[in-house]
JSON list of C-alpha atoms in Angstrom, two decimals:
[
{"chain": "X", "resi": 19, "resn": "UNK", "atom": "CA", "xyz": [103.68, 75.52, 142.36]},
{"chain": "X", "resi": 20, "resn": "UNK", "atom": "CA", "xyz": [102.32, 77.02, 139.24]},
{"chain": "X", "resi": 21, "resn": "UNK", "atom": "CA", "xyz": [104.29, 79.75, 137.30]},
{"chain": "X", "resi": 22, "resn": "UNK", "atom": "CA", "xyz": [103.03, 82.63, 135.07]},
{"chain": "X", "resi": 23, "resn": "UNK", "atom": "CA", "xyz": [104.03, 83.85, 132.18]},
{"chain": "X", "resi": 24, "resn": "UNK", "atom": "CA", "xyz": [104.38, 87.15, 131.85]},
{"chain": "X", "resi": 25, "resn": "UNK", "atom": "CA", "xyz": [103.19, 87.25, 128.65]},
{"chain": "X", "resi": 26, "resn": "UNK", "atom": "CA", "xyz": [100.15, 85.44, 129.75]},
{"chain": "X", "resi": 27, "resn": "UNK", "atom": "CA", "xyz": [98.45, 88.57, 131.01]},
{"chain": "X", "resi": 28, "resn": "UNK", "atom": "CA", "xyz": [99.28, 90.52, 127.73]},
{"chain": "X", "resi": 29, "resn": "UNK", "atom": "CA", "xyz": [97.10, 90.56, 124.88]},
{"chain": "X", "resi": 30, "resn": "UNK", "atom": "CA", "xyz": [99.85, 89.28, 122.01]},
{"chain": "X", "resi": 31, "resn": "UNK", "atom": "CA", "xyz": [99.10, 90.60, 118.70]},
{"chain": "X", "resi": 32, "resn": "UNK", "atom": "CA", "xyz": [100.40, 88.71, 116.10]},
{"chain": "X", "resi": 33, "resn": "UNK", "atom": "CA", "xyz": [101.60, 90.05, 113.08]},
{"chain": "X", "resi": 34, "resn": "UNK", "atom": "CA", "xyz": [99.69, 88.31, 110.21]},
{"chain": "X", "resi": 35, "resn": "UNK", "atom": "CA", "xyz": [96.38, 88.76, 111.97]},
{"chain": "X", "resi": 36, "resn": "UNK", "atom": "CA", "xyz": [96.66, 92.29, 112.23]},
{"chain": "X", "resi": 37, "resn": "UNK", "atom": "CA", "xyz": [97.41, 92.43, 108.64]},
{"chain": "X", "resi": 38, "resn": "UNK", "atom": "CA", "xyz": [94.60, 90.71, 107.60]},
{"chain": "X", "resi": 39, "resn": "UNK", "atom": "CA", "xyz": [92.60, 92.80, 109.71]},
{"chain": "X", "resi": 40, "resn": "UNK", "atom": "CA", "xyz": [93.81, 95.98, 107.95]},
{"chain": "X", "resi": 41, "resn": "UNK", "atom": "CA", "xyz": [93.31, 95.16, 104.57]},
{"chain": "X", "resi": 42, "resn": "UNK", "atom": "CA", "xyz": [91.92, 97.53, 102.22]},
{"chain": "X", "resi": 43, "resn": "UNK", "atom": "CA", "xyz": [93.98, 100.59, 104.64]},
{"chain": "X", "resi": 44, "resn": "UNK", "atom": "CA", "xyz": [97.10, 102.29, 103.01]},
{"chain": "X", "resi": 45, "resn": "UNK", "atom": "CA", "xyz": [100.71, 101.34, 104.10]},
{"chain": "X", "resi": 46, "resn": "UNK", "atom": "CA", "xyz": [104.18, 101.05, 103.52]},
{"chain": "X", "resi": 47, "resn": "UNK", "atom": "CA", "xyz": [106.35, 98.35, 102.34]},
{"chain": "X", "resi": 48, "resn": "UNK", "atom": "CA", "xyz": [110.11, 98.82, 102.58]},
{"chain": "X", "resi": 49, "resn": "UNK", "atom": "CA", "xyz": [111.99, 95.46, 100.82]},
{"chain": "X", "resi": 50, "resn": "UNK", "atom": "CA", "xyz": [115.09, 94.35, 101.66]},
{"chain": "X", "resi": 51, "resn": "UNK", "atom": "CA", "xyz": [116.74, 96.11, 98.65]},
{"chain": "X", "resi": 52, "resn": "UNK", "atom": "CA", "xyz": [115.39, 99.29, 100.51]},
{"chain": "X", "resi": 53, "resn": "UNK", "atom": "CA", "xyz": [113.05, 100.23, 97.14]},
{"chain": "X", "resi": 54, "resn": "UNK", "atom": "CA", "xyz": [109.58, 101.27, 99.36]},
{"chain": "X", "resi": 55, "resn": "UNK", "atom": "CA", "xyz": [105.91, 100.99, 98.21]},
{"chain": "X", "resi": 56, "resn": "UNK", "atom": "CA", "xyz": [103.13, 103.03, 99.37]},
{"chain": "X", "resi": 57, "resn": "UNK", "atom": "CA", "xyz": [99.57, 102.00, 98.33]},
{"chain": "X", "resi": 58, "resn": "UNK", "atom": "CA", "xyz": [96.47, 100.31, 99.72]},
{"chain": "X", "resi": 59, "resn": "UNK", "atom": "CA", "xyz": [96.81, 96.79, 100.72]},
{"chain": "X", "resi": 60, "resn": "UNK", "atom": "CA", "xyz": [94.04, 94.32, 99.26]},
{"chain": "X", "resi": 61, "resn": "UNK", "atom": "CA", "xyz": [94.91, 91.11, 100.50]},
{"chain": "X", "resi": 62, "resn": "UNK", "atom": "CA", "xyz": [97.49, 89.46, 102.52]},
{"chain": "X", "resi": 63, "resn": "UNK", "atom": "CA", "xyz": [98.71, 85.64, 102.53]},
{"chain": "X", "resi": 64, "resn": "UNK", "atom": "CA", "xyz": [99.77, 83.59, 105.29]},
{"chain": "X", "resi": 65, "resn": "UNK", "atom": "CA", "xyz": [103.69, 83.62, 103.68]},
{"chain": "X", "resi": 66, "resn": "UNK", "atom": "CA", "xyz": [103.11, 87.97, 103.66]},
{"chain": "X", "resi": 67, "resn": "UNK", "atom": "CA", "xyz": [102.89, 87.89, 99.73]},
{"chain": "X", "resi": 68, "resn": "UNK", "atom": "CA", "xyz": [100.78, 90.86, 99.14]},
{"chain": "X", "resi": 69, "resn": "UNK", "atom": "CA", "xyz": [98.92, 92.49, 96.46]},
{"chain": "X", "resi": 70, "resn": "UNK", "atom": "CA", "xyz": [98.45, 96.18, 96.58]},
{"chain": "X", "resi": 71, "resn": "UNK", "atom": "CA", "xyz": [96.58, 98.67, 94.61]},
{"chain": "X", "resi": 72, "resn": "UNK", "atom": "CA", "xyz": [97.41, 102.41, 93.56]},
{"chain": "X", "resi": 73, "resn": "UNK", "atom": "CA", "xyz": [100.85, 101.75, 94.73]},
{"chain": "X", "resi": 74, "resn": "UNK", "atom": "CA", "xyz": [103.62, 104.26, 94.59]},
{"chain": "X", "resi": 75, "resn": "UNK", "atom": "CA", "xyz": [107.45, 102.96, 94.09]},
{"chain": "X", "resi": 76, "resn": "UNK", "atom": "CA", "xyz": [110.03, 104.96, 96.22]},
{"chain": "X", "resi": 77, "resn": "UNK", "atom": "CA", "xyz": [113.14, 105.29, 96.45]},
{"chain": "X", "resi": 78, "resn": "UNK", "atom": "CA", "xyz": [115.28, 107.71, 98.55]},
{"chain": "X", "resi": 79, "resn": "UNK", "atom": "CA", "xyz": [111.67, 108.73, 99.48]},
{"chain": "X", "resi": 80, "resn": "UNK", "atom": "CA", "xyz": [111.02, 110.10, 96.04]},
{"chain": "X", "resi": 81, "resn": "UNK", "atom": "CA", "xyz": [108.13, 108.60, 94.33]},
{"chain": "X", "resi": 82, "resn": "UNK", "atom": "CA", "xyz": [110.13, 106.96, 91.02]},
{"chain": "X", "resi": 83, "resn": "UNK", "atom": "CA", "xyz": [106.49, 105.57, 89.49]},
{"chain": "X", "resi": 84, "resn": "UNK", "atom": "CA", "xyz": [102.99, 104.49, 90.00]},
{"chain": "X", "resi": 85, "resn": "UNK", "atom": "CA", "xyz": [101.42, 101.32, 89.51]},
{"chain": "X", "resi": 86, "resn": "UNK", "atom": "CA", "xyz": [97.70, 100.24, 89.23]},
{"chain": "X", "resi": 87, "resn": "UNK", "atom": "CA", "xyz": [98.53, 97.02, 91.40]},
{"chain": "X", "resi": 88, "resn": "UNK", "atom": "CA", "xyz": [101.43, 95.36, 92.46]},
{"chain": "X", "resi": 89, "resn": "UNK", "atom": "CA", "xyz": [102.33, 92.17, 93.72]},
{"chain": "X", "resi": 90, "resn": "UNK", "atom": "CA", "xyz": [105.08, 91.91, 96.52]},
{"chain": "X", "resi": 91, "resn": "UNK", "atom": "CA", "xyz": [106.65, 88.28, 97.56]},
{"chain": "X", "resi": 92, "resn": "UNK", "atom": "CA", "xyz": [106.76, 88.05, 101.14]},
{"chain": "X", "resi": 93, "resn": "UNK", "atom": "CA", "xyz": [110.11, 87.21, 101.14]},
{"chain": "X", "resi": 94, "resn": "UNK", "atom": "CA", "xyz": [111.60, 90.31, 100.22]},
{"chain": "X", "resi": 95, "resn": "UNK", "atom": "CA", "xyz": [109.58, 92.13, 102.77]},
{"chain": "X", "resi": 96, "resn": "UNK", "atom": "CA", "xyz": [112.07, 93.54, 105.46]},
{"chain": "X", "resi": 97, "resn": "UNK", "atom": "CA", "xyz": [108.60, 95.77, 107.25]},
{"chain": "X", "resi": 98, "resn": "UNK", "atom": "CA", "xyz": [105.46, 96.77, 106.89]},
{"chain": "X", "resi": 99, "resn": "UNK", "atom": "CA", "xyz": [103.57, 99.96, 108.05]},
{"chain": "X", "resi": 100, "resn": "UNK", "atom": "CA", "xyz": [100.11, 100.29, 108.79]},
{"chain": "X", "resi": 101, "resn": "UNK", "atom": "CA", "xyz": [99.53, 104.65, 107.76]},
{"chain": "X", "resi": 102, "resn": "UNK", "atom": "CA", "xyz": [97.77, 106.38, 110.58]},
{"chain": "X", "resi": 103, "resn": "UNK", "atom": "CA", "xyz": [93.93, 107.44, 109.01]},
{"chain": "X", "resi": 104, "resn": "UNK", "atom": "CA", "xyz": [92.78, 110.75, 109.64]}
]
């Protein structure tokens, strides 16, 4: 008697994949002290350090500077968005 899983007959995306897979796209970064960044992503590690260019520090969704790159330790991530492109 064989069982299935149910997952077996999804296709399960995994998160770090899809990130690498989206570099070079705009998102958002929200950190755990709720400060957001908004820029485009240029690479991704497999600890979800990242290093982002033309970012935009928010907070309270106002934009509170801008930064030619920034680097973000995966720790302090709490999500990331992948932006819809038009």
């Amino acid at each position: 008697m064989t069982r299935e899983h149910p997952l077996s007959q999804t296709s399960v995306k995994k998160p770090l994949t899809t990130l690498q897979k989206n570099t070079k796209k705009k998102v958002t970064v929200r950190l755990k002290n709720e400060v957001e960044y908004k820029g485009k992503m240029d690479n991704v590690d497999s600890y979800m350090n990242l290093i982002m260019t033309d970012a935009e520090e928010l907070h309270d969704g106002k934009i509170i500077a801008n930064y030619g790159r920034v680097i973000v330790r995966g720790n302090n991530v709490l999500f990331i968005r992948l932006e819809n492109e038009l």
